[in-house]
Short mmCIF file of C-alpha atoms in Angstrom, two decimals:
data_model
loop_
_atom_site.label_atom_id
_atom_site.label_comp_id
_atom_site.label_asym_id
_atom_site.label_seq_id
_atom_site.Cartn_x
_atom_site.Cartn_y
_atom_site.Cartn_z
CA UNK A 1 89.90 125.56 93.95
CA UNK A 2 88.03 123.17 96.17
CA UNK A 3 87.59 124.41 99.81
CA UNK A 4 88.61 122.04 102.15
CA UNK A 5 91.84 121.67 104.74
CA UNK A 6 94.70 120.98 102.91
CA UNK A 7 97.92 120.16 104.86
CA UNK A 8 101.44 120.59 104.23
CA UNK A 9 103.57 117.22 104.72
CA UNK A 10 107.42 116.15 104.54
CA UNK A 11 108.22 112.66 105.50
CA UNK A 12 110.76 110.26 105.43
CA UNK A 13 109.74 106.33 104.55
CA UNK A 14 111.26 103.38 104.18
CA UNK A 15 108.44 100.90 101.57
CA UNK A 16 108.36 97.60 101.59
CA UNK A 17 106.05 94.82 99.61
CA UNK A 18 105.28 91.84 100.13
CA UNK A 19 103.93 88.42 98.06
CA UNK A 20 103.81 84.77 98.22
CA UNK A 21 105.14 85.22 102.05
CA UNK A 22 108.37 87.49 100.76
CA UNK A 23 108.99 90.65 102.02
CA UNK A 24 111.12 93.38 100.19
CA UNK A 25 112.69 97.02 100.85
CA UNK A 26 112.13 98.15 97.55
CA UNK A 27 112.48 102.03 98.57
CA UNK A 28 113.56 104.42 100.74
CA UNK A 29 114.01 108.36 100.51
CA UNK A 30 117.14 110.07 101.06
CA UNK A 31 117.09 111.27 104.81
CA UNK A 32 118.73 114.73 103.31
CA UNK A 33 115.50 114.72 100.67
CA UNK A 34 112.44 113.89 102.42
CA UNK A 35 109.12 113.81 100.05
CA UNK A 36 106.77 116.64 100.69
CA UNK A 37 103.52 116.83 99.19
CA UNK A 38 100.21 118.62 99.87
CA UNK A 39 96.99 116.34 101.02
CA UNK A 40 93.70 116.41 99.55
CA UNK A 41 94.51 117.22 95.73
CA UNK A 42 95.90 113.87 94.42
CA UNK A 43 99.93 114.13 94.66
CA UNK A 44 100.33 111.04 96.22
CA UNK A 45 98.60 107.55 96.47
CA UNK A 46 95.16 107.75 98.73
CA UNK A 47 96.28 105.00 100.88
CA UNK A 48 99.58 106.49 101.38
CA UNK A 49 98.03 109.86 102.09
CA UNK A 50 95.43 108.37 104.46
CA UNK A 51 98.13 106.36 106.78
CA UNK A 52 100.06 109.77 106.76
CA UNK A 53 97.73 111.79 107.88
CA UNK A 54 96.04 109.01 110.55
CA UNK A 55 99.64 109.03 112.32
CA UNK A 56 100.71 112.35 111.57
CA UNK A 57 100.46 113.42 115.26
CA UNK A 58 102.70 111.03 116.61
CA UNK A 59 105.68 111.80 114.31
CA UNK A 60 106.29 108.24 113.03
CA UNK A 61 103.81 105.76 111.22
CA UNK A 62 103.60 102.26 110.33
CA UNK A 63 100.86 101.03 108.07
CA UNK A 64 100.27 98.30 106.26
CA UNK A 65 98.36 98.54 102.76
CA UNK A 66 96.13 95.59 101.03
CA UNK A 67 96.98 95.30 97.32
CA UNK A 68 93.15 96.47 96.52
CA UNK A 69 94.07 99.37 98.74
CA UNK A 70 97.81 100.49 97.13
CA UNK A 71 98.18 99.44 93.81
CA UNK A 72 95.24 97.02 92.76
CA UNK A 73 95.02 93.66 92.30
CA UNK A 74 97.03 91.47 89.15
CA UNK A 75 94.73 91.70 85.99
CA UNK A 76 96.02 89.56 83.49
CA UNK A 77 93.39 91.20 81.20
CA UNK A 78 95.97 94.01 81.25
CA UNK A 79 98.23 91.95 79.40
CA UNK A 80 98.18 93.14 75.12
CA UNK A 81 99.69 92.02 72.27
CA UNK A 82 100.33 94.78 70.16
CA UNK A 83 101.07 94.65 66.29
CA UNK A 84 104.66 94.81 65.96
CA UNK A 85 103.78 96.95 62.45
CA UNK A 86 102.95 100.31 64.69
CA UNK A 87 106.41 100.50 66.29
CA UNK A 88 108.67 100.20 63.25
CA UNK A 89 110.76 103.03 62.40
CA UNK A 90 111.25 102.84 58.48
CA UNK A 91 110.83 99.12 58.75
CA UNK A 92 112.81 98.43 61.90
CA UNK A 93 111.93 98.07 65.50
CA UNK A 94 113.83 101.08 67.62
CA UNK A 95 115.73 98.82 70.51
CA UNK A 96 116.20 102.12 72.16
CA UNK A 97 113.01 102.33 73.08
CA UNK A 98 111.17 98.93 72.56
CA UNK A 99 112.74 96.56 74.45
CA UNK A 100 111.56 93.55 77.09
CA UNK A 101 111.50 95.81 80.35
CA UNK A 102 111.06 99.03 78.59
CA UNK A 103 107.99 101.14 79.62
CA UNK A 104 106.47 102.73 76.69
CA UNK A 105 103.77 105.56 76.35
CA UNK A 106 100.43 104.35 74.73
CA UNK A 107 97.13 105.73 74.19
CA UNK A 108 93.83 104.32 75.87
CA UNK A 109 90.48 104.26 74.15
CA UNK A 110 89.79 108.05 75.32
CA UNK A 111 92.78 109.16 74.15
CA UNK A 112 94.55 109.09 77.42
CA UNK A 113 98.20 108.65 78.09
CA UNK A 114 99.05 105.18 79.70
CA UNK A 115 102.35 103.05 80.41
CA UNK A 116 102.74 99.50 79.75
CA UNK A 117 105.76 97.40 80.47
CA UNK A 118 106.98 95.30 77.19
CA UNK A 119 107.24 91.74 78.28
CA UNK A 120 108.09 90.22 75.17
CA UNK A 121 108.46 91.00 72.05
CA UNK A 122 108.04 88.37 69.07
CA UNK A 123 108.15 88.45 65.47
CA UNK A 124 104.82 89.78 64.73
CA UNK A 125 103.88 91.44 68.15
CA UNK A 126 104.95 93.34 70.75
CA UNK A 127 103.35 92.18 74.58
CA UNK A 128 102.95 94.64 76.69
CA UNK A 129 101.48 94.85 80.78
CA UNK A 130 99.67 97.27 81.71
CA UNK A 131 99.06 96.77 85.40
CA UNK A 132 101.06 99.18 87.91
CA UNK A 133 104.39 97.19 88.67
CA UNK A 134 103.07 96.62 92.50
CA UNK A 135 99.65 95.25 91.36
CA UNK A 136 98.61 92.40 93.37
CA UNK A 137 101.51 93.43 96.33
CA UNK A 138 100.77 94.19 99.97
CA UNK A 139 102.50 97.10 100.44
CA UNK A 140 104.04 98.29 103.90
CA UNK A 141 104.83 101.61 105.32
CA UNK A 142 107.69 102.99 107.88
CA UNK A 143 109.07 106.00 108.65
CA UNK A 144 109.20 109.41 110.43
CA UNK A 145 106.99 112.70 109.87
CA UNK A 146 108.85 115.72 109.77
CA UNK A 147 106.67 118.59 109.16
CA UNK A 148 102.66 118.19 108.82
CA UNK A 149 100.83 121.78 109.09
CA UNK A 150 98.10 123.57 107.26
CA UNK A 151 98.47 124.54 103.65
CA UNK A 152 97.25 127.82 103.00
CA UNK A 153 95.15 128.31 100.06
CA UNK A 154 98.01 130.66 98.34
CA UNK A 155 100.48 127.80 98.42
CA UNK A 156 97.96 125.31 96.80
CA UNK A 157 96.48 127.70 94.35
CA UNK A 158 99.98 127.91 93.06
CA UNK A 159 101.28 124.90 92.79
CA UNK A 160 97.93 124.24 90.72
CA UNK A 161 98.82 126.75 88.83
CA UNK A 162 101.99 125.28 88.07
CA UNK A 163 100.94 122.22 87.54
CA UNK A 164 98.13 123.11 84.93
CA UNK A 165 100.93 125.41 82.91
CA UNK A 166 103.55 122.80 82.92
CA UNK A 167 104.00 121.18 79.86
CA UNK A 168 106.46 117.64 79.37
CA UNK A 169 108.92 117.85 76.67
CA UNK A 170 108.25 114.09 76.11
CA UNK A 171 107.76 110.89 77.62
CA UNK A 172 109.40 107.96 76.05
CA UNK A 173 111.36 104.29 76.99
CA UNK A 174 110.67 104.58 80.43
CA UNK A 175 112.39 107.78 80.85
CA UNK A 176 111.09 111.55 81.42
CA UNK A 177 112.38 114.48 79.80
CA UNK A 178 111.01 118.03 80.95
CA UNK A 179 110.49 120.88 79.20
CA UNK A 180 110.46 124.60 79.90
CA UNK A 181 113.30 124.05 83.01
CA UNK A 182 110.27 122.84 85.74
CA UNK A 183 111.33 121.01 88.33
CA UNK A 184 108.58 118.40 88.19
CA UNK A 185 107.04 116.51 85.61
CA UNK A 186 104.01 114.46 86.02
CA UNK A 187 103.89 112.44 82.80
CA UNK A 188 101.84 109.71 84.62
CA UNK A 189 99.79 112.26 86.43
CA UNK A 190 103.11 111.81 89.18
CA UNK A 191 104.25 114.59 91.16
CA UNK A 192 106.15 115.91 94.45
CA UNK A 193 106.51 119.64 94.97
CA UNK A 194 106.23 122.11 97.44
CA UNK A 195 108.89 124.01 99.15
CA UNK A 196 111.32 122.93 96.65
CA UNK A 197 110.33 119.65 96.47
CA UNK A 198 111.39 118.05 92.64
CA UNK A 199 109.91 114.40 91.14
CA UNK A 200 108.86 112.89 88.41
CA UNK A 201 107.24 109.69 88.86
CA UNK A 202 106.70 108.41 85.29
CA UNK A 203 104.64 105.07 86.40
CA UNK A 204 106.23 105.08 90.12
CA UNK A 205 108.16 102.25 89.08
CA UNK A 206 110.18 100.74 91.92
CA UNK A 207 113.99 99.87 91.64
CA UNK A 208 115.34 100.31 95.08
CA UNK A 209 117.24 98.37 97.78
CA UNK A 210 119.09 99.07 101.19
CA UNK A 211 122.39 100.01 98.51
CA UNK A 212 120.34 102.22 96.39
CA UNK A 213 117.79 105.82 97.62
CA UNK A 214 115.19 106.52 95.61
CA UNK A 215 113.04 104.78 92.92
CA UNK A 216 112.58 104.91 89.46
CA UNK A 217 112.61 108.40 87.83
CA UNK A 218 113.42 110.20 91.44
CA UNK A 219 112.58 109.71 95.06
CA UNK A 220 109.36 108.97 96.38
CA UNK A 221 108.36 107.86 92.78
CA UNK A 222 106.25 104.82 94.36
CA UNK A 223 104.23 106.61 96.83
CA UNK A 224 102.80 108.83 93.27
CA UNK A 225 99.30 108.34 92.46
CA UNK A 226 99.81 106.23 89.67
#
């Protein structure tokens, strides 16, 4: 286990992004279920991290992020058409999962589990994005810290541990389904823990307003390193 100072945080946030001069609350935790997360080993976005920590001390923060900075800027590169061929099921096209909106697993060129977003779907292809669904936002930052203290090396060797034995029962149509009863599951690389802290943020996908807590597959999903 790298050596350094790891520290122990639980915050509540309220996240807000902003393009083309509009500004939106698109998440907020539940005050009840703050996110907690343990610096320096990748749980949550860097930026995210790094505002935390820089205003830890004075038990609130507000921080603004560039979109190079949170979640990167628009690549329409990103944007595939996909033989329509490879997701039949005995000659037809499973709506359950592959449908405009629907975020499907794929397979980069090193074998590595991705996300895309299907966009449209025609009758020889199926178009997915795969840039992060904040790419090219400024992203903005508000809340309260409630705990921030060391981590001792016990308490990140075994939520490594838990990490590195946790196995997902399978990722599919946006959704996440664990296996083996864990309370996280970090099918994107995603993951709160600590102290009973649950999540799974399958691409951190963001689907919150002022009438709605949380995002995507739990809370805090957008603040994941995605």
């Amino acid at each position: 286990m790298d050596k350094k100072n790891h520290r122990f945080l639980r915050v509540n946030y309220k996240m807000y992004t902003t393009k083309d001069g509009v500004t939106k609350l698109v998440e907020k935790t539940d005050g009840f279920k703050p996110l907690t997360f343990y610096s320096g080993i990748g749980m949550v976005l860097d930026g995210f991290e790094n505002g935390i920590l820089n205003h830890a001390s004075d038990g609130s923060f507000d921080f603004t992020l560039s979109p190079s900075e949170a979640y990167g800027e628009y690549d329409a590169e990103g944007v595939m058409a996909l033989d329509k061929q490879q997701f039949l099921r005995d000659g037809v096209l499973d709506s359950t999962f592959i449908h405009v909106d629907a975020y499907i697993p794929l397979n980069d060129a090193d074998g590595k589990m991705i996300f895309g977003r299907v966009t449209k779907i025609t009758d020889t292809d199926v178009v997915v994005d795969l840039n992060h669904p904040l790419a090219g936002f400024t992203v903005s930052f508000k809340g309260t810290v409630l705990t921030d203290r060391d981590a001792t090396d016990d308490e990140i060797q075994q939520f490594l541990d838990k990490q590195n034995a946790h196995h997902c029962g399978h990722c599919g149509g946006g959704g996440c389904h664990c296996g083996d009863g864990d309370e996280g599951c970090g099918c994107h690389g995603n993951c709160h823990g600590g102290d009973g802290g649950d999540g799974c943020g399958c691409h951190g996908d963001c689907h919150s307003g002022e009438d709605r807590d949380g995002c995507g597959c739990h809370d805090g999903g957008c603040c994941n390193k995605g």
